Amino acid sequence: MKIAILSGKGGTGKTTLSVNLFSFLKKATLIDTDVEEPNSHLFLKGYDLLEEGVYKKHPVVDDEACDYCGACGNFCNFNAIIPAKKKVLVFQDLCHDCGGCKLVCESGAISYKDKEVGKLYHSTIAKNKKFIYGNLNVGEVSGVRIIESLKEISKNEEILLIDSPPGTSCSTVAAIEGVDYCIICAEPTPFGLSDMRMVVELLRAQKQNFGVVVNKSNLGNDDIYQYLDEENIELLEKIKFDREFASILAEGKILINHSEYFRNKMKNIVKKVMGDNCDQ
Ligand code: SF4
Ligand code: SF4
């Protein structure tokens, strides 16, 4: 079963939820696809560490072979290759690595070059517990390629948790593609509700099954519960804010190892989402 944990904005407790659900399960793999700002690794200390680069191709034009016919520029939907009068300009960051410009270049002037866009870090946390996170290189604009790599290498995992990027960008869409269930982590505040609505719209458009965990449930107001009720969205669990939780998290510790309350919350969520489908 593949489960994505996502939120409308950063700071809602999405990573706390991801690492604690992962820690609660006896057998699971967690991938952190929030590649612009990964932080699950601050809580999960593993062994057998392995680092690998993630690469993306971009076109390189041989000026001498090019006859400036313009075909590559006409083909590219992303304005990543623009034939000017005496030079074909390539904008690497805009290139989606589709391979099309090379196919339409009858002069054979286009070849492709690899560029590292980020890295993956694999580790083992315990027996049957794997953790992989991605990190986008500074200066790169899109983490989608890294997310696709994370999804590809974990596609056969029996129980997969995905710590998704916040918001509703194309990175989030890439992270939730093909999952069985999504857990939205939200706060009961006006901003929290507004951001959550956008995630709900995205998940409905993608025809995803989902439920909501309300974090810091003792703060804010009741609007979020009214919304969930009106929209017939399952409230999976309410988790209170507690200063003690904040201090435990600040030390990089896993909450379920220090709070029976939090452990029980994870147990309830797992039961509702996975039923008998898990090994706790
Ligand atoms: S399609 Fe090939 S020959 Fe034509 S402008 Fe582009 S690189 Fe040059
Ligand atoms: S590979 Fe595709 S996206 Fe990149 S420049 Fe060529 S046509 Fe455009």
PDB file of N, CA, C and O in Angstrom, residues 80-104:
ATOM      1  N   ALA A  80      12.783  26.112 -24.312  1.00  0.00           N
ATOM      2  CA  ALA A  80      14.086  25.766 -23.737  1.00  0.00           C
ATOM      3  C   ALA A  80      15.185  25.778 -24.786  1.00  0.00           C
ATOM      4  O   ALA A  80      16.365  25.777 -24.458  1.00  0.00           O
ATOM      5  N   ILE A  81      14.791  25.796 -26.054  1.00  0.00           N
ATOM      6  CA  ILE A  81      15.788  25.873 -27.134  1.00  0.00           C
ATOM      7  C   ILE A  81      15.270  26.882 -28.161  1.00  0.00           C
ATOM      8  O   ILE A  81      14.160  26.742 -28.678  1.00  0.00           O
ATOM      9  N   ILE A  82      16.059  27.935 -28.386  1.00  0.00           N
ATOM     10  CA  ILE A  82      15.599  29.010 -29.271  1.00  0.00           C
ATOM     11  C   ILE A  82      16.680  29.318 -30.309  1.00  0.00           C
ATOM     12  O   ILE A  82      17.752  29.838 -29.963  1.00  0.00           O
ATOM     13  N   PRO A  83      16.411  28.974 -31.575  1.00  0.00           N
ATOM     14  CA  PRO A  83      17.399  29.289 -32.611  1.00  0.00           C
ATOM     15  C   PRO A  83      17.390  30.794 -32.910  1.00  0.00           C
ATOM     16  O   PRO A  83      16.361  31.339 -33.321  1.00  0.00           O
ATOM     17  N   ALA A  84      18.506  31.458 -32.657  1.00  0.00           N
ATOM     18  CA  ALA A  84      18.633  32.872 -33.016  1.00  0.00           C
ATOM     19  C   ALA A  84      19.349  32.919 -34.372  1.00  0.00           C
ATOM     20  O   ALA A  84      19.520  31.887 -35.023  1.00  0.00           O
ATOM     21  N   LYS A  85      19.788  34.108 -34.785  1.00  0.00           N
ATOM     22  CA  LYS A  85      20.362  34.203 -36.135  1.00  0.00           C
ATOM     23  C   LYS A  85      21.637  33.394 -36.304  1.00  0.00           C
ATOM     24  O   LYS A  85      21.824  32.683 -37.273  1.00  0.00           O
ATOM     25  N   LYS A  86      22.536  33.524 -35.302  1.00  0.00           N
ATOM     26  CA  LYS A  86      23.819  32.845 -35.475  1.00  0.00           C
ATOM     27  C   LYS A  86      24.140  31.878 -34.349  1.00  0.00           C
ATOM     28  O   LYS A  86      25.271  31.409 -34.232  1.00  0.00           O
ATOM     29  N   LYS A  87      23.172  31.608 -33.535  1.00  0.00           N
ATOM     30  CA  LYS A  87      23.430  30.750 -32.371  1.00  0.00           C
ATOM     31  C   LYS A  87      22.109  30.154 -31.907  1.00  0.00           C
ATOM     32  O   LYS A  87      21.087  30.849 -31.911  1.00  0.00           O
ATOM     33  N   VAL A  88      22.140  28.888 -31.540  1.00  0.00           N
ATOM     34  CA  VAL A  88      20.942  28.295 -30.951  1.00  0.00           C
ATOM     35  C   VAL A  88      21.096  28.378 -29.434  1.00  0.00           C
ATOM     36  O   VAL A  88      22.056  27.837 -28.863  1.00  0.00           O
ATOM     37  N   LEU A  89      20.179  29.081 -28.804  1.00  0.00           N
ATOM     38  CA  LEU A  89      20.269  29.271 -27.349  1.00  0.00           C
ATOM     39  C   LEU A  89      19.570  28.128 -26.638  1.00  0.00           C
ATOM     40  O   LEU A  89      18.455  27.744 -27.007  1.00  0.00           O
ATOM     41  N   VAL A  90      20.217  27.585 -25.618  1.00  0.00           N
ATOM     42  CA  VAL A  90      19.623  26.498 -24.834  1.00  0.00           C
ATOM     43  C   VAL A  90      19.482  26.977 -23.387  1.00  0.00           C
ATOM     44  O   VAL A  90      20.443  27.454 -22.795  1.00  0.00           O
ATOM     45  N   PHE A  91      18.261  26.856 -22.864  1.00  0.00           N
ATOM     46  CA  PHE A  91      18.010  27.224 -21.467  1.00  0.00           C
ATOM     47  C   PHE A  91      17.811  25.928 -20.676  1.00  0.00           C
ATOM     48  O   PHE A  91      16.706  25.361 -20.670  1.00  0.00           O
ATOM     49  N   GLN A  92      18.891  25.471 -20.080  1.00  0.00           N
ATOM     50  CA  GLN A  92      18.899  24.159 -19.424  1.00  0.00           C
ATOM     51  C   GLN A  92      17.784  24.001 -18.395  1.00  0.00           C
ATOM     52  O   GLN A  92      17.163  22.950 -18.292  1.00  0.00           O
ATOM     53  N   ASP A  93      17.543  25.040 -17.614  1.00  0.00           N
ATOM     54  CA  ASP A  93      16.551  24.935 -16.532  1.00  0.00           C
ATOM     55  C   ASP A  93      15.136  24.724 -17.054  1.00  0.00           C
ATOM     56  O   ASP A  93      14.285  24.177 -16.358  1.00  0.00           O
ATOM     57  N   LEU A  94      14.882  25.200 -18.271  1.00  0.00           N
ATOM     58  CA  LEU A  94      13.523  25.074 -18.822  1.00  0.00           C
ATOM     59  C   LEU A  94      13.312  23.734 -19.523  1.00  0.00           C
ATOM     60  O   LEU A  94      12.187  23.340 -19.815  1.00  0.00           O
ATOM     61  N   CYS A  95      14.420  23.051 -19.828  1.00  0.00           N
ATOM     62  CA  CYS A  95      14.327  21.805 -20.599  1.00  0.00           C
ATOM     63  C   CYS A  95      13.679  20.702 -19.764  1.00  0.00           C
ATOM     64  O   CYS A  95      14.031  20.483 -18.621  1.00  0.00           O
ATOM     65  N   HIS A  96      12.714  20.010 -20.386  1.00  0.00           N
ATOM     66  CA  HIS A  96      12.028  18.901 -19.716  1.00  0.00           C
ATOM     67  C   HIS A  96      12.569  17.544 -20.166  1.00  0.00           C
ATOM     68  O   HIS A  96      11.938  16.520 -19.917  1.00  0.00           O
ATOM     69  N   ASP A  97      13.688  17.575 -20.865  1.00  0.00           N
ATOM     70  CA  ASP A  97      14.375  16.324 -21.205  1.00  0.00           C
ATOM     71  C   ASP A  97      13.466  15.363 -21.971  1.00  0.00           C
ATOM     72  O   ASP A  97      13.415  14.174 -21.686  1.00  0.00           O
ATOM     73  N   CYS A  98      12.725  15.911 -22.957  1.00  0.00           N
ATOM     74  CA  CYS A  98      11.781  15.046 -23.681  1.00  0.00           C
ATOM     75  C   CYS A  98      12.435  14.357 -24.871  1.00  0.00           C
ATOM     76  O   CYS A  98      11.904  13.392 -25.410  1.00  0.00           O
ATOM     77  N   GLY A  99      13.559  14.887 -25.336  1.00  0.00           N
ATOM     78  CA  GLY A  99      14.264  14.248 -26.455  1.00  0.00           C
ATOM     79  C   GLY A  99      13.757  14.672 -27.822  1.00  0.00           C
ATOM     80  O   GLY A  99      14.302  14.260 -28.853  1.00  0.00           O
ATOM     81  N   GLY A 100      12.723  15.509 -27.848  1.00  0.00           N
ATOM     82  CA  GLY A 100      12.078  15.853 -29.114  1.00  0.00           C
ATOM     83  C   GLY A 100      12.933  16.669 -30.062  1.00  0.00           C
ATOM     84  O   GLY A 100      12.923  16.441 -31.278  1.00  0.00           O
ATOM     85  N   CYS A 101      13.700  17.623 -29.529  1.00  0.00           N
ATOM     86  CA  CYS A 101      14.454  18.505 -30.423  1.00  0.00           C
ATOM     87  C   CYS A 101      15.491  17.731 -31.236  1.00  0.00           C
ATOM     88  O   CYS A 101      15.733  18.017 -32.407  1.00  0.00           O
ATOM     89  N   LYS A 102      16.043  16.704 -30.619  1.00  0.00           N
ATOM     90  CA  LYS A 102      17.038  15.901 -31.343  1.00  0.00           C
ATOM     91  C   LYS A 102      16.356  15.134 -32.483  1.00  0.00           C
ATOM     92  O   LYS A 102      16.894  15.008 -33.584  1.00  0.00           O
ATOM     93  N   LEU A 103      15.146  14.671 -32.222  1.00  0.00           N
ATOM     94  CA  LEU A 103      14.420  13.898 -33.238  1.00  0.00           C
ATOM     95  C   LEU A 103      14.081  14.744 -34.462  1.00  0.00           C
ATOM     96  O   LEU A 103      14.109  14.265 -35.589  1.00  0.00           O
ATOM     97  N   VAL A 104      13.754  16.024 -34.231  1.00  0.00           N
ATOM     98  CA  VAL A 104      13.336  16.849 -35.369  1.00  0.00           C
ATOM     99  C   VAL A 104      14.507  17.546 -36.076  1.00  0.00           C
ATOM    100  O   VAL A 104      14.317  18.157 -37.124  1.00  0.00           O
TER     101      VAL A 104
END
